[in-house]
Short mmCIF file of C-alpha atoms and ligand atoms in Angstrom, two decimals:
data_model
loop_
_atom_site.label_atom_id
_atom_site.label_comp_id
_atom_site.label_asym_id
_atom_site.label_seq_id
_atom_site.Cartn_x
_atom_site.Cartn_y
_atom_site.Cartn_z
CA UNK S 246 11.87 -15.70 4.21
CA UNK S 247 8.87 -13.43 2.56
CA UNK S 248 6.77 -15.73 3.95
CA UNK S 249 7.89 -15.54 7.54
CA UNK S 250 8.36 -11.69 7.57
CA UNK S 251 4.30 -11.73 5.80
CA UNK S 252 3.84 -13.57 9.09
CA UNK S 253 4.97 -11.13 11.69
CA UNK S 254 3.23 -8.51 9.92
CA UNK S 255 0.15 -10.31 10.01
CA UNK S 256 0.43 -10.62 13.97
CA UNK S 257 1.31 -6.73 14.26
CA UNK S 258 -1.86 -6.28 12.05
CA UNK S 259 -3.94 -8.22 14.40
CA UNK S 260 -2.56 -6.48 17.36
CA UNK S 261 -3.21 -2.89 16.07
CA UNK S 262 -6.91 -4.41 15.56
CA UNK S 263 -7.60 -4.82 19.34
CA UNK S 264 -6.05 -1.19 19.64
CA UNK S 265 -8.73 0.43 17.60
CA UNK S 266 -9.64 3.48 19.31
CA UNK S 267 -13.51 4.56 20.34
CA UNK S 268 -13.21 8.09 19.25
CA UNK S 269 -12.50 7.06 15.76
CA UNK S 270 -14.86 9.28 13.38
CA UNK S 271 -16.32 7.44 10.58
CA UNK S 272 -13.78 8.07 7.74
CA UNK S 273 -11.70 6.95 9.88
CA UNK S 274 -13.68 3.70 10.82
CA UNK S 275 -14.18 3.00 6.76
CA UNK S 276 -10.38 3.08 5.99
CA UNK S 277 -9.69 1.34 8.79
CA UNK S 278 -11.76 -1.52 8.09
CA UNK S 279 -10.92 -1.07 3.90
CA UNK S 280 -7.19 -1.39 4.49
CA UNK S 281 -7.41 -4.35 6.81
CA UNK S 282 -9.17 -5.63 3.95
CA UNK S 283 -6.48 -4.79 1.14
CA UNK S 284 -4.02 -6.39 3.19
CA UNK S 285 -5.52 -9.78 3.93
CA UNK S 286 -6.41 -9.85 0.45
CA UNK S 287 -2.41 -9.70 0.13
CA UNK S 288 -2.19 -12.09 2.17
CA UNK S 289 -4.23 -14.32 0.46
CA UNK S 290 -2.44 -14.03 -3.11
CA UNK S 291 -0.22 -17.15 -3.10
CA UNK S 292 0.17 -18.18 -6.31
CA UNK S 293 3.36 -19.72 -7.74
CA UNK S 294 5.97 -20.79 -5.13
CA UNK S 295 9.42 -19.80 -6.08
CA UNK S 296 12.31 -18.36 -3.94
CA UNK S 297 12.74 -14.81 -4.83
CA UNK S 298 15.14 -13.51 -2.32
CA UNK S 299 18.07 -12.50 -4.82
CA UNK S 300 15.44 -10.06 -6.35
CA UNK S 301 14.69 -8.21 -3.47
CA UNK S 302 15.32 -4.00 -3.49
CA UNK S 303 15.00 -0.75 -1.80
CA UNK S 304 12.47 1.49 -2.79
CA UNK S 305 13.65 4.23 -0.80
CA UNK S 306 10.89 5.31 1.36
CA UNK S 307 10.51 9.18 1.31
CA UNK S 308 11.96 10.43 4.97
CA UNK S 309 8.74 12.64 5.89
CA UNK S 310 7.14 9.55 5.18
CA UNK S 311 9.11 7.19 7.19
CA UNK S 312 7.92 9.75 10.25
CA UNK S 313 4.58 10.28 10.36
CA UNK S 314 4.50 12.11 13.54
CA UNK S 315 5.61 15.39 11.24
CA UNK S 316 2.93 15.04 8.99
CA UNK S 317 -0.03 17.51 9.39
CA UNK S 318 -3.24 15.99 9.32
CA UNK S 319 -4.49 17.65 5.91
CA UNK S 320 -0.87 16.09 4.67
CA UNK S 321 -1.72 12.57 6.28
CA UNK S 322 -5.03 12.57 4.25
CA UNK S 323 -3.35 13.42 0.94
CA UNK S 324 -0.11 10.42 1.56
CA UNK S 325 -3.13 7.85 1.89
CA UNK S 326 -5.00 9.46 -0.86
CA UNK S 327 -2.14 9.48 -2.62
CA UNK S 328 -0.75 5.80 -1.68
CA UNK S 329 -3.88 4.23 -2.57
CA UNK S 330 -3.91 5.40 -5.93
CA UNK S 331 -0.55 4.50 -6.61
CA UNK S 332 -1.94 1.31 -5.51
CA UNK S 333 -4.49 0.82 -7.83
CA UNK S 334 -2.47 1.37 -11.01
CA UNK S 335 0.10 -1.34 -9.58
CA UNK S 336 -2.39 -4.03 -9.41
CA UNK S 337 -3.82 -3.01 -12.50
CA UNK S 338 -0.52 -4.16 -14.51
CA UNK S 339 -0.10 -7.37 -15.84
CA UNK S 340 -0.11 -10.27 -13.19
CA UNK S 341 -0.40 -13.26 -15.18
CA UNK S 342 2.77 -14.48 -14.08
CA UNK S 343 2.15 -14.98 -10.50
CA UNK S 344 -0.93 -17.44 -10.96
CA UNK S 345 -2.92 -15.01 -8.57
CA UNK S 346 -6.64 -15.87 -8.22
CA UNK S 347 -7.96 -12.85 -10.69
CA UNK S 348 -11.17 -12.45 -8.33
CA UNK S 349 -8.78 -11.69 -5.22
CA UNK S 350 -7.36 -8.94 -7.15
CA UNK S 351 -10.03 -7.54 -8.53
CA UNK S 352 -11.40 -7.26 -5.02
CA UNK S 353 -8.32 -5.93 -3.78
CA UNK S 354 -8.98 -3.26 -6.27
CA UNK S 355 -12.26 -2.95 -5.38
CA UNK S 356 -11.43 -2.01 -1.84
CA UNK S 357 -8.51 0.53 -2.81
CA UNK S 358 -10.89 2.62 -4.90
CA UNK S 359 -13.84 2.06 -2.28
CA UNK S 360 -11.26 4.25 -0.08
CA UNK S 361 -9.71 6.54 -3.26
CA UNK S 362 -13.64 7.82 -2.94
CA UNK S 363 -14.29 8.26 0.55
CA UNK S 364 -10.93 10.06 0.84
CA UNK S 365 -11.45 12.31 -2.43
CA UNK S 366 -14.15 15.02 -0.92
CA UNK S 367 -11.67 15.03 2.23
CA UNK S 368 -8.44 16.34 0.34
CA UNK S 369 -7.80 19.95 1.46
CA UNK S 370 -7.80 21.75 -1.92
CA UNK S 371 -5.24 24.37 -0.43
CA UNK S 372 -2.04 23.19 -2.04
CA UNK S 373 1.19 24.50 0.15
CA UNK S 374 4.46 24.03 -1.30
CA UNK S 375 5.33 21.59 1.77
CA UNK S 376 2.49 19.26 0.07
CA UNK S 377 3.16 19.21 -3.59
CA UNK S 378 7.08 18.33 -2.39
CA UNK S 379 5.87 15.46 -0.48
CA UNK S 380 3.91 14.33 -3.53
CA UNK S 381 6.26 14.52 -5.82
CA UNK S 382 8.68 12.35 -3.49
CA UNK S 383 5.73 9.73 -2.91
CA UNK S 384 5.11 9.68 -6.61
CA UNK S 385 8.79 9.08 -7.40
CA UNK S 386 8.67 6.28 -4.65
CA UNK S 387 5.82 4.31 -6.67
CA UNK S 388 7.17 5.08 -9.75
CA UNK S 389 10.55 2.97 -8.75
CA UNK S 390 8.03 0.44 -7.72
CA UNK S 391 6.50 0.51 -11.26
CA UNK S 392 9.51 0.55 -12.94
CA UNK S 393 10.97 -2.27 -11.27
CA UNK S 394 8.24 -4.54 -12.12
CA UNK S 395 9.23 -3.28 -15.69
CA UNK S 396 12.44 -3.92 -15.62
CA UNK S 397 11.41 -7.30 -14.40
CA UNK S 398 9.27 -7.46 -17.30
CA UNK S 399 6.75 -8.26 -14.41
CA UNK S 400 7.98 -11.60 -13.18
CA UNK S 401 6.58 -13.49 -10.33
CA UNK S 402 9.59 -12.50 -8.54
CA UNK S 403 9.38 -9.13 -9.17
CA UNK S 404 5.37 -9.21 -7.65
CA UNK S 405 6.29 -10.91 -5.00
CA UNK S 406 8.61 -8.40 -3.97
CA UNK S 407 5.99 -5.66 -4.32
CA UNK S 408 2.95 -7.62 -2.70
CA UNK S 409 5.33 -7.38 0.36
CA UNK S 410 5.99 -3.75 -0.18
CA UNK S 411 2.31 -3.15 -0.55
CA UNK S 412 1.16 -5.13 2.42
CA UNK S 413 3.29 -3.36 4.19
CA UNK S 414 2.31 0.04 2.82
CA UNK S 415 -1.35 -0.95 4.10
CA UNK S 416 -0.05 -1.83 7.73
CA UNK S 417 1.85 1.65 7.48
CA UNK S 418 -1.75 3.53 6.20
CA UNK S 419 -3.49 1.28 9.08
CA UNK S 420 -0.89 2.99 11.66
CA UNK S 421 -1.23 6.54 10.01
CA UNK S 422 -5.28 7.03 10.17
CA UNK S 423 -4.66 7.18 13.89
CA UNK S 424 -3.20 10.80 12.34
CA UNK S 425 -6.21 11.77 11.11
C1 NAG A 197 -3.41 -19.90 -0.30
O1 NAG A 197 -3.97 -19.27 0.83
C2 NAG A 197 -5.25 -19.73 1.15
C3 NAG A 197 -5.83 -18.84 2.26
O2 NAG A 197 -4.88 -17.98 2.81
C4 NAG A 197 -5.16 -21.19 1.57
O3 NAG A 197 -6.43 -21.65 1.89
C5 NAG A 197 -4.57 -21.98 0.40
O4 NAG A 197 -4.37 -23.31 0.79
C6 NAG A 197 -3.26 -21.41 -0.06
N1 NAG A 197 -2.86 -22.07 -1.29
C7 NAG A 197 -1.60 -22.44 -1.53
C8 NAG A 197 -1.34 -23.06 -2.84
O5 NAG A 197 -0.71 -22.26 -0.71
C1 NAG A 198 0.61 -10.37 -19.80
O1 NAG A 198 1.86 -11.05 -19.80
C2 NAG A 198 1.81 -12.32 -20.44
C3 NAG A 198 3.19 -12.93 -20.32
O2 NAG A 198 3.65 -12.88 -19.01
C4 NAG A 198 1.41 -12.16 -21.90
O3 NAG A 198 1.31 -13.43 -22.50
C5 NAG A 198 0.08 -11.44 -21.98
O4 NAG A 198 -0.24 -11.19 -23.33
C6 NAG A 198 0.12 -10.13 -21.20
N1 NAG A 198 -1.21 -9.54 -21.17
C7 NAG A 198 -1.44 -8.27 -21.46
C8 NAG A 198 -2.84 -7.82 -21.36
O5 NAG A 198 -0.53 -7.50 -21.77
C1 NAG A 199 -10.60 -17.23 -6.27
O1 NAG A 199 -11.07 -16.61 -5.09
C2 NAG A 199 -12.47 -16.59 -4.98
C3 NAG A 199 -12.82 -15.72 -3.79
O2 NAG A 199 -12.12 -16.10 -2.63
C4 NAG A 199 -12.95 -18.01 -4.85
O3 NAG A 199 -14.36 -18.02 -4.74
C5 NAG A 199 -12.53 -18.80 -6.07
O4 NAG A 199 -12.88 -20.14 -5.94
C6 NAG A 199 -11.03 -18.68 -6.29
N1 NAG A 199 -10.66 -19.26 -7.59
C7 NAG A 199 -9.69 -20.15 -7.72
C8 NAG A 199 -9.43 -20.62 -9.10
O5 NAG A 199 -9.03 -20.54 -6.76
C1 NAG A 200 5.62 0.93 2.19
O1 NAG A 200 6.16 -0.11 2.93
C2 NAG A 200 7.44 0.13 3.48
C3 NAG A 200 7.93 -1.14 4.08
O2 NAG A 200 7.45 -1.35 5.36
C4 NAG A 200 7.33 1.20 4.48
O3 NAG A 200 8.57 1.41 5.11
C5 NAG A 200 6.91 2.44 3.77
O4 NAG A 200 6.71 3.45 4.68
C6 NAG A 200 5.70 2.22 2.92
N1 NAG A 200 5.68 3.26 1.94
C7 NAG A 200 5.06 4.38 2.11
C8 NAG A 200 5.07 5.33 0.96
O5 NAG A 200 4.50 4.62 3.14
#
């Protein structure tokens, strides 16, 4: 079932690749190219097989999120700024469970902090009160992510659940640099 949805994501993924616009500047171009990365790395982590489909859970996407036509473009910045670092300190917790090839990871986390730094000089250091409650929502979003794997005591289950949430968090930042 994960495996089959992974799938259809994958062939949206390549589709939005031969819809990359020309007039893409080149932040635009690097996060592009480093999130297509991040999630074929994803794709790529198959470790243990095990059917995990009792453990599966909403995380309650924040609304503003779930439209990203609302989102100013100074916001979009800051929700991909602030998704990829929630990124990086999931796949930073303990994974030995999974039997994931280490060196996958560790480029996966490569990549997320490759685009952590080309983002950071862009973030608009004007905070409106819109912003910080949109933060605050995203942060409590990852943080039932990281609590989850907790709870699970980070079982393979449990990461296989949130390697699907990720991927599709990067297919969701692929669609929303078209915002910037
Ligand atoms: C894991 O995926 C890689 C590439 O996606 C593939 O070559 C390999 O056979 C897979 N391994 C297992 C155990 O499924
Ligand atoms: C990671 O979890 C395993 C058990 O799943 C445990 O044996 C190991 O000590 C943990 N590693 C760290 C660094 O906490
Ligand atoms: C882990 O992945 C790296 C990079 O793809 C590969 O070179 C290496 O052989 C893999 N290690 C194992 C144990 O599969
Ligand atoms: C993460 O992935 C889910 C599942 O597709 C998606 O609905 C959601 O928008 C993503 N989360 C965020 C914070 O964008």
């Amino acid at each position: 079932m994960i495996n089959r949805c992974i799938l259809q994501i994958a062939l949206l993924l390549c589709f939005s690749t031969t819809a990359l616009s020309m007039s893409y500047n080149s932040l635009q171009i690097q996060l592009w190219h480093g999130s297509l990365t991040c999630a074929k790395l994803l794709l790529q982590l198959n470790g243990t097989t095990e059917d995990c489909l009792n453990e599966r859970i909403n995380f309650k996407v924040p609304k503003e999120i779930k439209e990203p036509q609302q989102l100013q473009k100074e916001d979009t910045t800051l929700v991909i700024f602030e998704m990829l670092n929630n990124i990086f300190d999931i796949f930073r917790k303990n994974f030995s469970s999974t039997g994931w090839n280490e060196t996958l990871v560790e480029n996966l986390l490569g990549e997320t902090h490759l685009q952590i730094h080309h983002l950071k000089s862009k973030i608009n250091k004007k905070v409106t009160l819109e912003s910080i409650r949109m933060n605050l929502r995203l942060k409590s979003y990852y943080w039932r992510i990281m609590d989850y794997l907790e709870t699970k005591q980070y079982s393979n289950c449990a990461w296989k659940i949130v390697q699907l949430e990720i991927f599709r968090n990067f297919s969701f930042i692929i669609m929303l640099i078209d915002y910037l």
